[in-house]
CSV table of C-alpha atoms in Angstrom, one decimal:
chain,number,residue,atom,x,y,z
Q,1,MET,CA,225.4,-42.6,-17.5
Q,2,ALA,CA,228.8,-41.3,-16.6
Q,3,GLU,CA,227.5,-40.1,-13.3
Q,4,ARG,CA,226.0,-43.5,-12.5
Q,5,ALA,CA,229.3,-45.2,-13.4
Q,6,MET,CA,231.1,-42.8,-11.1
Q,7,ARG,CA,228.7,-43.5,-8.3
Q,8,ALA,CA,229.1,-47.3,-8.7
Q,9,GLU,CA,232.9,-46.9,-8.8
Q,10,LEU,CA,232.7,-44.8,-5.6
Q,11,LEU,CA,230.8,-47.5,-3.8
Q,12,SER,CA,232.8,-50.5,-5.1
Q,13,GLY,CA,236.0,-49.7,-3.2
Q,14,ASN,CA,236.7,-49.2,0.5
Q,15,VAL,CA,233.9,-46.8,1.5
Q,16,LYS,CA,234.4,-44.4,4.4
Q,17,VAL,CA,231.4,-42.4,5.6
Q,18,ILE,CA,231.0,-39.1,7.4
Q,19,CYS,CA,227.6,-39.4,9.0
Q,20,ALA,CA,225.6,-36.3,9.9
Q,21,GLY,CA,222.3,-36.6,11.6
Q,22,LEU,CA,220.7,-39.5,13.4
Q,23,ARG,CA,223.1,-41.6,15.6
Q,24,SER,CA,221.4,-44.8,14.5
Q,25,PHE,CA,222.8,-44.3,10.9
Q,26,LEU,CA,226.3,-44.3,12.3
Q,27,ASP,CA,225.7,-47.2,14.5
Q,28,ASP,CA,224.3,-49.3,11.7
Q,29,LEU,CA,227.3,-48.6,9.4
Q,30,ARG,CA,229.7,-49.4,12.2
Q,31,ALA,CA,227.8,-52.6,12.9
Q,32,GLN,CA,228.5,-53.6,9.2
Q,33,GLY,CA,232.2,-52.8,9.6
Q,34,VAL,CA,232.1,-49.6,7.5
Q,35,GLU,CA,234.6,-47.1,8.6
Q,36,SER,CA,232.6,-44.1,9.8
Q,37,VAL,CA,232.8,-40.9,11.7
Q,38,GLY,CA,229.9,-39.2,13.3
Q,39,MET,CA,229.3,-35.4,12.9
Q,40,GLU,CA,227.3,-33.6,15.5
Q,41,PHE,CA,224.6,-31.9,13.6
Q,42,ARG,CA,221.5,-30.1,14.8
Q,43,PRO,CA,219.3,-27.9,12.6
Q,44,ARG,CA,219.5,-24.2,13.4
Q,45,ALA,CA,217.0,-23.1,16.0
Q,46,GLY,CA,215.9,-26.7,16.4
Q,47,GLY,CA,214.4,-26.5,12.9
Q,48,ASP,CA,211.8,-23.9,14.1
Q,49,ALA,CA,211.5,-21.5,11.0
Q,50,GLU,CA,209.7,-18.8,12.9
Q,51,LEU,CA,212.3,-18.8,15.7
Q,52,LEU,CA,215.1,-18.7,13.1
Q,53,ARG,CA,213.4,-15.7,11.4
Q,54,ARG,CA,213.4,-13.9,14.8
Q,55,ILE,CA,217.1,-14.7,15.4
Q,56,GLU,CA,217.9,-13.3,11.9
Q,57,ARG,CA,216.2,-10.0,12.8
Q,58,LEU,CA,218.6,-9.7,15.8
Q,59,ARG,CA,221.7,-10.5,13.6
Q,60,GLY,CA,224.0,-7.8,12.4
Q,61,TRP,CA,226.8,-7.5,9.9
Q,62,GLY,CA,229.4,-9.4,12.0
Q,63,ARG,CA,229.7,-13.0,13.0
Q,64,GLY,CA,226.7,-12.8,15.3
D,1,MET,CA,226.9,-0.2,10.3
D,2,THR,CA,225.9,-2.3,7.3
D,3,ALA,CA,227.5,-1.9,3.8
D,4,THR,CA,224.6,0.3,2.9
D,5,GLY,CA,225.1,2.6,5.9
D,6,MET,CA,222.0,1.3,7.7
D,7,ASN,CA,221.9,1.1,11.4
D,8,THR,CA,219.8,-1.9,12.0
D,9,LEU,CA,218.8,-3.5,15.3
D,10,GLY,CA,221.3,-6.3,14.5
D,11,ASP,CA,224.1,-3.8,13.9
D,12,ARG,CA,223.4,-2.1,17.3
D,13,ILE,CA,223.5,-5.6,19.0
D,14,GLU,CA,226.8,-6.4,17.3
D,15,ARG,CA,228.3,-3.2,18.5
D,16,ALA,CA,227.0,-3.6,22.0
D,17,ASN,CA,228.3,-7.2,22.2
D,18,ALA,CA,231.7,-6.2,20.9
D,19,GLU,CA,231.9,-3.5,23.5
D,20,ALA,CA,230.8,-5.9,26.2
D,21,VAL,CA,233.5,-8.4,25.3
D,22,ALA,CA,236.0,-5.6,25.3
D,23,LYS,CA,234.8,-4.6,28.8
D,24,LEU,CA,235.0,-8.2,30.1
D,25,LYS,CA,238.5,-8.5,28.8
D,26,ALA,CA,239.6,-5.2,30.2
D,27,ALA,CA,238.2,-5.7,33.6
D,28,ARG,CA,240.9,-5.8,36.3
D,29,PRO,CA,239.8,-7.3,39.6
D,30,VAL,CA,241.9,-6.4,42.6
D,31,TRP,CA,241.4,-7.9,46.1
D,32,PHE,CA,241.6,-4.8,48.3
D,33,ASP,CA,239.8,-5.8,51.6
D,34,VAL,CA,238.1,-8.3,53.8
D,35,ALA,CA,235.2,-7.0,56.0
D,36,PRO,CA,232.1,-8.2,57.8
D,37,ALA,CA,229.1,-8.4,55.5
D,38,ARG,CA,227.2,-5.9,57.7
D,39,GLU,CA,229.9,-3.3,56.8
D,40,ALA,CA,230.7,-4.3,53.3
D,41,VAL,CA,227.4,-5.5,51.7
D,42,PRO,CA,224.8,-2.9,50.6
D,43,GLY,CA,221.5,-3.4,52.4
D,44,MET,CA,222.8,-6.0,54.9
D,45,HIS,CA,221.1,-6.1,58.3
D,46,ASP,CA,221.0,-8.6,61.1
D,47,ARG,CA,217.9,-10.4,60.0
D,48,LEU,CA,218.8,-10.6,56.3
D,49,ILE,CA,220.2,-13.9,54.9
D,50,LEU,CA,221.6,-13.8,51.4
D,51,HIS,CA,221.6,-17.0,49.3
D,52,ALA,CA,222.8,-18.3,45.9
D,53,GLY,CA,220.8,-18.1,42.7
D,54,PRO,CA,217.7,-16.3,41.7
D,55,PRO,CA,215.2,-15.1,44.4
D,56,ILE,CA,213.4,-17.8,46.3
D,57,ALA,CA,211.1,-17.9,49.4
D,58,TRP,CA,211.8,-20.3,52.4
D,59,ALA,CA,208.8,-22.5,51.4
D,60,ARG,CA,210.5,-23.4,48.1
D,61,MET,CA,214.1,-23.6,49.2
D,62,CYS,CA,215.9,-26.9,48.8
D,63,GLY,CA,217.3,-29.0,51.7
D,64,PRO,CA,221.0,-27.8,51.6
D,65,VAL,CA,220.0,-24.1,51.4
D,66,ARG,CA,217.6,-24.6,54.3
D,67,GLY,CA,220.4,-26.4,56.2
D,68,ALA,CA,222.8,-23.5,55.5
D,69,VAL,CA,220.2,-20.9,56.5
D,70,ALA,CA,219.5,-22.7,59.7
D,71,GLY,CA,223.2,-22.9,60.4
D,72,ALA,CA,223.7,-19.2,59.8
D,73,LEU,CA,220.9,-18.4,62.2
D,74,VAL,CA,222.5,-20.4,64.9
D,75,TYR,CA,225.9,-18.9,64.0
D,76,GLU,CA,224.3,-15.4,64.3
D,77,ARG,CA,222.9,-16.4,67.7
D,78,LEU,CA,219.4,-15.7,66.4
D,79,ALA,CA,218.4,-19.3,67.3
D,80,LYS,CA,219.8,-21.6,70.0
D,81,THR,CA,219.3,-24.8,68.0
D,82,VAL,CA,219.0,-25.9,64.4
D,83,GLU,CA,215.4,-26.9,65.1
D,84,GLU,CA,214.6,-23.4,66.5
D,85,ALA,CA,216.4,-21.9,63.5
D,86,TYR,CA,214.0,-23.8,61.0
D,87,GLU,CA,211.0,-22.4,62.9
D,88,LEU,CA,212.5,-18.9,62.9
D,89,ALA,CA,213.2,-19.1,59.1
D,90,ALA,CA,209.7,-20.2,58.4
D,91,SER,CA,208.1,-17.6,60.7
D,92,GLY,CA,208.6,-14.7,58.3
D,93,ALA,CA,210.9,-12.9,60.7
D,94,ILE,CA,213.9,-13.4,58.4
D,95,GLU,CA,214.4,-11.7,55.1
D,96,PHE,CA,215.9,-13.6,52.2
D,97,SER,CA,217.6,-12.2,49.2
D,98,PRO,CA,220.0,-13.3,46.5
D,99,ASN,CA,223.7,-12.4,46.8
D,100,HIS,CA,223.4,-11.1,43.2
D,101,HIS,CA,220.9,-8.4,44.4
D,102,HIS,CA,223.6,-6.9,46.7
D,103,GLY,CA,226.6,-7.0,44.4
D,104,GLY,CA,228.0,-10.4,45.4
D,105,VAL,CA,228.1,-14.1,45.0
D,106,GLY,CA,228.5,-17.2,47.1
D,107,PRO,CA,229.3,-20.8,46.2
D,108,MET,CA,226.7,-23.6,46.6
D,109,ALA,CA,224.1,-22.5,49.1
D,110,GLY,CA,225.8,-19.1,49.1
D,111,VAL,CA,224.5,-18.2,52.5
D,112,THR,CA,225.9,-14.9,53.7
D,113,SER,CA,224.8,-13.4,57.0
D,114,ALA,CA,225.8,-10.1,58.7
D,115,SER,CA,228.7,-11.4,60.8
D,116,MET,CA,230.4,-13.4,58.1
D,117,TRP,CA,233.4,-11.7,56.5
D,118,VAL,CA,233.6,-11.3,52.8
D,119,PHE,CA,236.3,-10.8,50.2
D,120,ARG,CA,236.0,-7.4,48.6
D,121,VAL,CA,237.2,-7.0,45.1
D,122,ARG,CA,237.3,-3.8,43.0
D,123,ASN,CA,237.3,-3.9,39.2
D,124,GLU,CA,240.0,-1.2,38.7
D,125,ALA,CA,239.1,-0.8,35.0
D,126,HIS,CA,235.5,0.1,35.6
D,127,GLY,CA,235.4,1.2,39.3
D,128,ASN,CA,232.7,-1.3,40.5
D,129,THR,CA,233.2,-3.6,43.5
D,130,ALA,CA,231.9,-7.1,44.4
D,131,PHE,CA,232.0,-9.5,47.3
D,132,CYS,CA,232.1,-13.2,48.1
D,133,ASN,CA,232.2,-15.0,51.5
D,134,LEU,CA,235.3,-17.0,52.6
D,135,ASN,CA,235.7,-20.7,51.6
D,136,GLU,CA,235.3,-23.2,54.5
D,137,GLY,CA,236.8,-26.3,52.8
D,138,LEU,CA,235.1,-29.4,51.5
D,139,GLY,CA,232.7,-32.0,53.0
D,140,ARG,CA,230.7,-31.0,56.1
D,141,VAL,CA,230.5,-27.2,55.5
D,142,LEU,CA,227.7,-24.7,55.6
D,143,ARG,CA,227.7,-24.0,51.9
D,144,PHE,CA,226.8,-27.7,51.3
D,145,GLY,CA,224.0,-27.5,53.9
D,146,ALA,CA,225.8,-28.9,56.9
D,147,ASN,CA,225.1,-27.1,60.2
D,148,ASP,CA,226.5,-29.1,63.1
D,149,ALA,CA,228.6,-27.7,66.0
D,150,GLY,CA,231.9,-28.3,64.1
D,151,VAL,CA,230.6,-26.2,61.1
D,152,ILE,CA,229.5,-23.3,63.4
D,153,GLU,CA,232.8,-23.5,65.3
D,154,ARG,CA,234.8,-23.2,62.1
D,155,LEU,CA,232.7,-20.2,61.0
D,156,ARG,CA,233.4,-18.5,64.3
D,157,TRP,CA,237.1,-19.1,64.0
D,158,MET,CA,237.0,-17.7,60.5
D,159,GLU,CA,235.2,-14.6,61.9
D,160,THR,CA,237.5,-14.0,64.8
D,161,GLU,CA,241.0,-15.1,63.6
D,162,LEU,CA,241.2,-15.9,59.9
D,163,ALA,CA,239.3,-13.0,58.3
D,164,PRO,CA,240.7,-10.2,60.5
D,165,ALA,CA,244.2,-11.5,59.8
D,166,LEU,CA,243.5,-11.5,56.1
D,167,ARG,CA,242.3,-7.9,56.3
D,168,GLU,CA,245.5,-6.9,58.0
D,169,ALA,CA,247.5,-8.7,55.4
D,170,VAL,CA,245.8,-7.4,52.3
D,171,ARG,CA,245.8,-3.9,53.6
D,172,LEU,CA,249.5,-4.0,53.8
D,173,ARG,CA,249.8,-4.4,50.0
D,174,GLU,CA,249.6,-1.1,48.4
D,175,GLY,CA,247.1,-1.3,45.5
D,176,GLY,CA,245.8,-4.7,46.6
D,177,ILE,CA,246.4,-8.1,45.2
D,178,ASP,CA,245.8,-8.5,41.4
D,179,VAL,CA,243.3,-11.4,41.1
D,180,LYS,CA,243.2,-11.3,37.3
D,181,THR,CA,246.9,-12.2,37.2
D,182,LEU,CA,246.4,-15.0,39.7
D,183,ILE,CA,243.6,-16.4,37.6
D,184,ALA,CA,245.6,-16.1,34.4
D,185,ASN,CA,248.6,-17.9,36.0
D,186,ALA,CA,246.5,-20.6,37.6
D,187,LEU,CA,245.0,-21.4,34.2
D,188,HIS,CA,248.5,-22.1,33.0
D,189,MET,CA,249.1,-24.4,36.0
D,190,GLY,CA,246.2,-26.8,35.5
D,191,ASP,CA,243.3,-25.0,37.2
D,192,GLU,CA,240.2,-23.9,35.5
D,193,CYS,CA,239.5,-21.8,38.7
D,194,HIS,CA,236.0,-23.2,39.4
D,195,ASN,CA,236.3,-26.7,40.6
D,196,ARG,CA,240.0,-27.0,40.5
D,197,ASN,CA,241.9,-24.3,42.5
D,198,VAL,CA,245.0,-26.1,43.6
D,199,ALA,CA,247.3,-23.7,41.7
D,200,GLY,CA,245.3,-20.6,42.5
D,201,THR,CA,245.3,-21.4,46.2
D,202,SER,CA,249.1,-21.9,46.1
D,203,LEU,CA,249.7,-18.7,44.2
D,204,LEU,CA,247.5,-16.8,46.7
D,205,LEU,CA,249.3,-18.3,49.6
D,206,ARG,CA,252.6,-17.2,48.0
D,207,GLU,CA,251.2,-13.6,47.9
D,208,LEU,CA,249.9,-13.8,51.4
D,209,THR,CA,252.9,-15.3,53.2
D,210,PRO,CA,255.1,-12.2,53.5
D,211,LEU,CA,252.1,-10.1,54.3
D,212,LEU,CA,250.8,-12.4,57.1
D,213,LEU,CA,254.3,-12.5,58.5
D,214,SER,CA,254.6,-8.7,58.5
D,215,CYS,CA,251.2,-7.6,59.7
D,216,GLY,CA,251.5,-8.1,63.5
D,217,VAL,CA,249.3,-11.3,63.7
D,218,ALA,CA,250.5,-13.7,66.4
D,219,ARG,CA,252.8,-16.4,65.1
D,220,ASP,CA,250.6,-19.3,66.3
D,221,ALA,CA,247.6,-17.7,64.6
D,222,VAL,CA,249.6,-17.4,61.3
D,223,ARG,CA,250.4,-21.1,61.6
D,224,ARG,CA,246.7,-22.0,62.0
D,225,ILE,CA,245.9,-19.8,59.0
D,226,PHE,CA,248.6,-21.4,56.8
D,227,ASP,CA,247.4,-24.8,57.8
D,228,PHE,CA,243.8,-23.9,57.0
D,229,ILE,CA,244.5,-22.4,53.6
D,230,SER,CA,247.1,-25.0,52.5
D,231,GLY,CA,244.7,-27.7,53.6
D,232,ASN,CA,241.8,-26.4,51.4
D,233,ASN,CA,242.5,-26.6,47.7
D,234,HIS,CA,239.3,-24.5,47.1
D,235,PHE,CA,240.3,-21.5,49.2
D,236,PHE,CA,241.0,-19.5,46.0
D,237,LEU,CA,237.5,-20.2,44.5
D,238,ASN,CA,235.7,-17.6,46.5
D,239,LEU,CA,238.2,-14.9,45.7
D,240,ALA,CA,238.0,-15.8,42.0
D,241,MET,CA,234.2,-15.7,42.2
D,242,ALA,CA,234.3,-12.2,43.7
D,243,ALA,CA,236.6,-11.2,40.8
D,244,ALA,CA,234.3,-12.8,38.3
D,245,LYS,CA,231.3,-10.9,39.7
D,246,SER,CA,233.1,-7.6,39.5
D,247,MET,CA,234.0,-8.4,35.8
D,248,ALA,CA,230.5,-9.5,34.8
D,249,ASP,CA,228.8,-6.6,36.5
D,250,SER,CA,230.6,-4.3,34.3
D,251,ILE,CA,228.3,-5.2,31.4
D,252,MET,CA,225.1,-5.4,33.3
D,253,GLY,CA,222.4,-3.0,31.8
D,254,MET,CA,224.3,-2.4,28.5
D,255,PRO,CA,221.5,-1.5,26.0
D,256,PHE,CA,221.2,-3.9,23.0
D,257,CYS,CA,223.6,-6.4,24.5
D,258,THR,CA,222.6,-10.1,24.2
D,259,ILE,CA,225.4,-11.4,26.4
D,260,GLN,CA,224.8,-13.3,29.6
D,261,SER,CA,225.7,-11.2,32.7
D,262,ALA,CA,225.0,-13.7,35.4
D,263,MET,CA,224.1,-17.4,35.8
D,264,ALA,CA,223.2,-18.8,39.2
D,265,ARG,CA,221.3,-21.6,40.9
D,266,ASN,CA,219.5,-21.8,44.2
D,267,GLY,CA,219.1,-25.6,44.2
D,268,THR,CA,215.5,-25.3,43.1
D,269,GLU,CA,215.8,-23.1,40.0
D,270,ILE,CA,218.6,-22.0,37.7
D,271,GLY,CA,218.5,-18.4,36.4
D,272,ILE,CA,220.4,-16.2,34.0
D,273,ARG,CA,220.5,-12.5,33.5
D,274,VAL,CA,221.4,-10.8,30.2
D,275,ALA,CA,223.3,-7.5,29.9
D,276,GLY,CA,220.7,-5.8,27.7
D,277,LEU,CA,217.8,-7.0,29.9
D,278,GLY,CA,218.9,-5.4,33.1
D,279,ASP,CA,218.2,-7.1,36.4
D,280,ARG,CA,215.5,-9.6,35.2
D,281,TRP,CA,216.0,-13.3,35.8
D,282,PHE,CA,215.0,-16.0,33.4
D,283,THR,CA,214.5,-19.3,35.3
D,284,ALA,CA,213.8,-23.0,34.9
D,285,PRO,CA,214.0,-26.0,37.3
D,286,ALA,CA,217.6,-26.7,38.3
D,287,GLY,CA,219.1,-29.8,36.6
D,288,ASN,CA,220.8,-32.8,38.1
D,289,PRO,CA,224.5,-33.2,37.7
D,290,LYS,CA,226.1,-36.5,36.6
D,291,GLY,CA,229.2,-37.0,38.6
D,292,LEU,CA,231.5,-38.8,41.0
D,293,TYR,CA,230.2,-39.5,44.5
D,294,PHE,CA,232.0,-39.8,47.8
D,295,PRO,CA,231.9,-43.4,49.3
D,296,GLY,CA,228.4,-44.3,50.5
D,297,PHE,CA,226.6,-41.8,48.3
D,298,ASP,CA,225.0,-41.9,44.8
D,299,GLU,CA,222.6,-39.9,42.6
D,300,SER,CA,219.7,-40.7,44.8
D,301,HIS,CA,221.2,-38.5,47.5
D,302,ALA,CA,222.0,-35.6,45.2
D,303,ASN,CA,220.3,-32.2,45.4
D,304,PRO,CA,219.8,-30.4,42.0
D,305,ASP,CA,222.4,-28.0,40.8
D,306,LEU,CA,223.2,-25.2,43.3
D,307,GLY,CA,225.4,-22.1,43.7
D,308,ASP,CA,226.5,-18.7,42.3
D,309,SER,CA,229.8,-20.2,41.1
D,310,THR,CA,228.7,-20.2,37.4
D,311,ILE,CA,229.7,-16.5,37.6
D,312,THR,CA,233.2,-17.9,36.6
D,313,GLU,CA,231.9,-19.2,33.3
D,314,THR,CA,230.1,-16.0,32.7
D,315,ALA,CA,233.4,-14.0,33.2
D,316,GLY,CA,235.4,-16.3,30.9
D,317,PHE,CA,237.1,-19.0,32.9
D,318,GLY,CA,235.8,-21.9,35.1
D,319,GLY,CA,234.1,-24.7,33.1
D,320,PHE,CA,234.7,-22.8,29.8
D,321,ALA,CA,238.5,-23.2,30.5
D,322,MET,CA,238.3,-26.9,31.2
D,323,ALA,CA,240.9,-27.6,28.5
D,324,ALA,CA,243.3,-25.8,30.8
D,325,GLY,CA,242.6,-28.1,33.7
D,326,PRO,CA,242.0,-31.7,32.4
D,327,ALA,CA,242.8,-33.0,35.9
D,328,ILE,CA,239.4,-31.6,36.9
D,329,THR,CA,237.8,-34.7,35.3
D,330,ARG,CA,239.2,-36.7,38.2
D,331,PHE,CA,236.9,-34.7,40.5
D,332,VAL,CA,233.8,-34.1,38.4
D,333,GLY,CA,233.9,-37.1,36.0
D,334,GLY,CA,234.5,-37.5,32.3
D,335,ARG,CA,237.8,-38.0,30.5
D,336,ALA,CA,240.6,-35.6,29.8
D,337,ALA,CA,239.6,-35.4,26.1
D,338,ASP,CA,236.2,-34.3,27.2
D,339,ALA,CA,237.7,-31.2,28.9
D,340,VAL,CA,239.1,-30.1,25.5
D,341,ARG,CA,235.8,-30.8,23.8
D,342,PHE,CA,233.9,-28.8,26.4
D,343,THR,CA,236.1,-25.7,25.8
D,344,ARG,CA,235.9,-26.0,22.1
D,345,GLU,CA,232.1,-26.4,22.1
D,346,MET,CA,231.7,-23.3,24.3
D,347,GLY,CA,233.4,-21.3,21.6
D,348,GLU,CA,230.3,-22.0,19.4
D,349,ILE,CA,228.1,-19.9,21.7
D,350,THR,CA,230.4,-17.1,22.8
D,351,ALA,CA,230.8,-13.7,21.2
D,352,GLY,CA,234.6,-13.7,21.6
D,353,ARG,CA,237.7,-15.1,23.3
D,354,HIS,CA,239.6,-13.8,26.3
D,355,THR,CA,243.1,-12.3,25.6
D,356,ASP,CA,244.5,-12.6,29.1
D,357,PHE,CA,242.9,-15.9,30.1
D,358,THR,CA,244.6,-18.4,27.7
D,359,ILE,CA,245.0,-22.2,27.4
D,360,PRO,CA,248.5,-23.6,26.8
D,361,ALA,CA,247.2,-26.9,25.5
D,362,LEU,CA,245.3,-25.1,22.8
D,363,ASP,CA,248.3,-23.2,21.7
D,364,PHE,CA,247.4,-20.3,24.0
D,365,GLN,CA,244.0,-19.8,22.5
D,366,GLY,CA,241.8,-17.5,24.7
D,367,VAL,CA,239.0,-19.0,26.8
D,368,PRO,CA,235.6,-18.6,25.1
D,369,LEU,CA,234.1,-15.4,26.5
D,370,GLY,CA,230.6,-13.8,26.6
D,371,VAL,CA,227.7,-16.3,26.2
D,372,ASP,CA,225.4,-14.8,23.5
D,373,ILE,CA,221.8,-15.9,23.9
D,374,ARG,CA,221.2,-15.7,20.2
D,375,ARG,CA,223.9,-18.3,19.5
D,376,VAL,CA,222.7,-20.6,22.3
D,377,VAL,CA,219.1,-20.6,20.9
D,378,GLU,CA,220.3,-20.9,17.3
D,379,THR,CA,222.8,-23.8,17.9
D,380,GLY,CA,220.9,-25.5,20.7
D,381,ILE,CA,224.3,-25.7,22.5
D,382,THR,CA,224.0,-24.7,26.2
D,383,PRO,CA,226.7,-23.8,28.6
D,384,PHE,CA,228.5,-26.6,30.5
D,385,ILE,CA,228.5,-26.4,34.2
D,386,ASN,CA,230.9,-28.2,36.5
D,387,THR,CA,229.8,-28.2,40.1
D,388,GLY,CA,230.0,-29.7,43.6
D,389,ILE,CA,227.0,-31.8,44.6
D,390,ALA,CA,225.2,-31.3,47.9
D,391,HIS,CA,223.1,-33.9,49.7
D,392,LYS,CA,219.5,-33.2,49.2
D,393,ASP,CA,218.7,-33.3,52.9
D,394,PRO,CA,219.6,-30.3,55.1
D,395,GLY,CA,222.5,-30.9,57.6
D,396,VAL,CA,224.5,-33.4,55.6
D,397,GLY,CA,227.0,-31.6,53.3
D,398,GLN,CA,228.8,-32.4,50.1
D,399,VAL,CA,228.4,-35.9,48.5
D,400,GLY,CA,230.3,-35.5,45.2
D,401,ALA,CA,230.9,-33.3,42.2
D,402,GLY,CA,229.7,-33.5,38.6
D,403,LEU,CA,228.8,-32.0,35.2
D,404,LEU,CA,225.6,-30.9,33.6
D,405,ARG,CA,224.3,-28.3,31.0
D,406,ALA,CA,222.2,-25.3,31.5
D,407,PRO,CA,218.6,-25.8,30.2
D,408,LEU,CA,217.9,-24.2,26.7
D,409,GLU,CA,214.5,-22.8,27.9
D,410,ILE,CA,216.1,-20.0,30.0
D,411,TYR,CA,217.9,-18.8,26.9
D,412,ARG,CA,214.8,-19.1,24.8
D,413,ALA,CA,212.8,-17.1,27.4
D,414,ALA,CA,215.5,-14.4,27.5
D,415,LEU,CA,215.5,-14.2,23.7
D,416,ASP,CA,211.7,-13.9,23.7
D,417,ALA,CA,212.0,-11.0,26.2
D,418,PHE,CA,214.8,-9.3,24.2
D,419,ASP,CA,212.7,-9.6,21.0
D,420,ALA,CA,209.6,-8.2,22.8
D,421,ASP,CA,211.6,-5.3,24.2
D,422,HIS,CA,212.7,-4.4,20.7
D,423,ALA,CA,209.5,-5.1,18.9
D,424,GLY,CA,209.0,-2.9,15.9
D,425,GLU,CA,212.7,-1.9,15.6
D,426,ALA,CA,214.2,-2.6,12.2
């Protein structure tokens, strides 16, 4: 219950949104006058799990 | 080594990449000579024409490369007219080969023939040398596919007066002219040393002036040379490209290294090489730049992306240093803020940062250095390219300049090859 109240309180004020993902989400919010910033986000390796597994094999201890 | 003392494939790659970044940083390109290609270029002969990009046969060459080849054949007196030159080129009597296969580079069409003189640069840190032809200026020039009488006449003047004088001048300087320092300084003066070379050209002319005045070249010839260089803001580009090639070649063939050692375009295809994959090319169709066009031209006139000049980005300057040269956006399009964004984004796909090539506007942060194919494939971020734009038809020349990105598929193909080469290794 407390969590629900907190959520309601969060959305009752002046909402500012960081939008990761589809550009249309950001566009819709802005169209409604919601202060929003877009974050460029792409899933690693284009979301290809097999490709990501192969990249992980080529990755060492460092930042690579 | 991992925490458990293992020596995995990934660990070996990390060590190789760290060593490659250190070599690229330590490279010290010095301009030591100018010489005719037939003397300076390994394997050069009178019926060999070198071109930009990965290998390509005459039948698949784009308009501006064909135009430049035809111009070179007239210049070499192997054909009397441009029309005769096209026939000769198509006959099979002329050999074609990439500059990169002979230790050199060339901007745009990159056409280099036996009588053309080339800058010679030695990487004093690692002992290897590289070459690049001399810059002719903008507009109607051979490297953009123009081949009229004025183009040929300029090439002959460069052969008979400009280049021999430059040789006399540079040979007067004991130890040669340090190109790395010129690039580092130019980056602090608003150049990125690929499509903006105003500062680099001025700094070079400052080095050359006392040498040209001391080397015994006639005063009226020196005046013509000053006028030519100071009237061509891109004169420094070709020297910077030879320097970049000498730097990038120092990592070629390093086992386990996943860092790009070359990127080049022939106007039909773009290709990359990767240090740990030797001399193999990974290619895809060349892209189309978005840019600014000269009056009377638009995208419908543009040839796809062309030239070896992306060796600058490979070596840690050029487009990756765009934050150092925001004025470049007046030439290639975009906004000054984009230039900073481009540089920052390239930091996501490189293995390190340069320590000698730095960007004042980013609090002297180093230019992103060493494109790692693993990072490109993982992030989906591909290198920015800023470039001149040639008319798609032979014989016309430059029509603008613009921006584009390298295609992801060449990095994916390189990663597949690397993976296959190391199949079964833990």
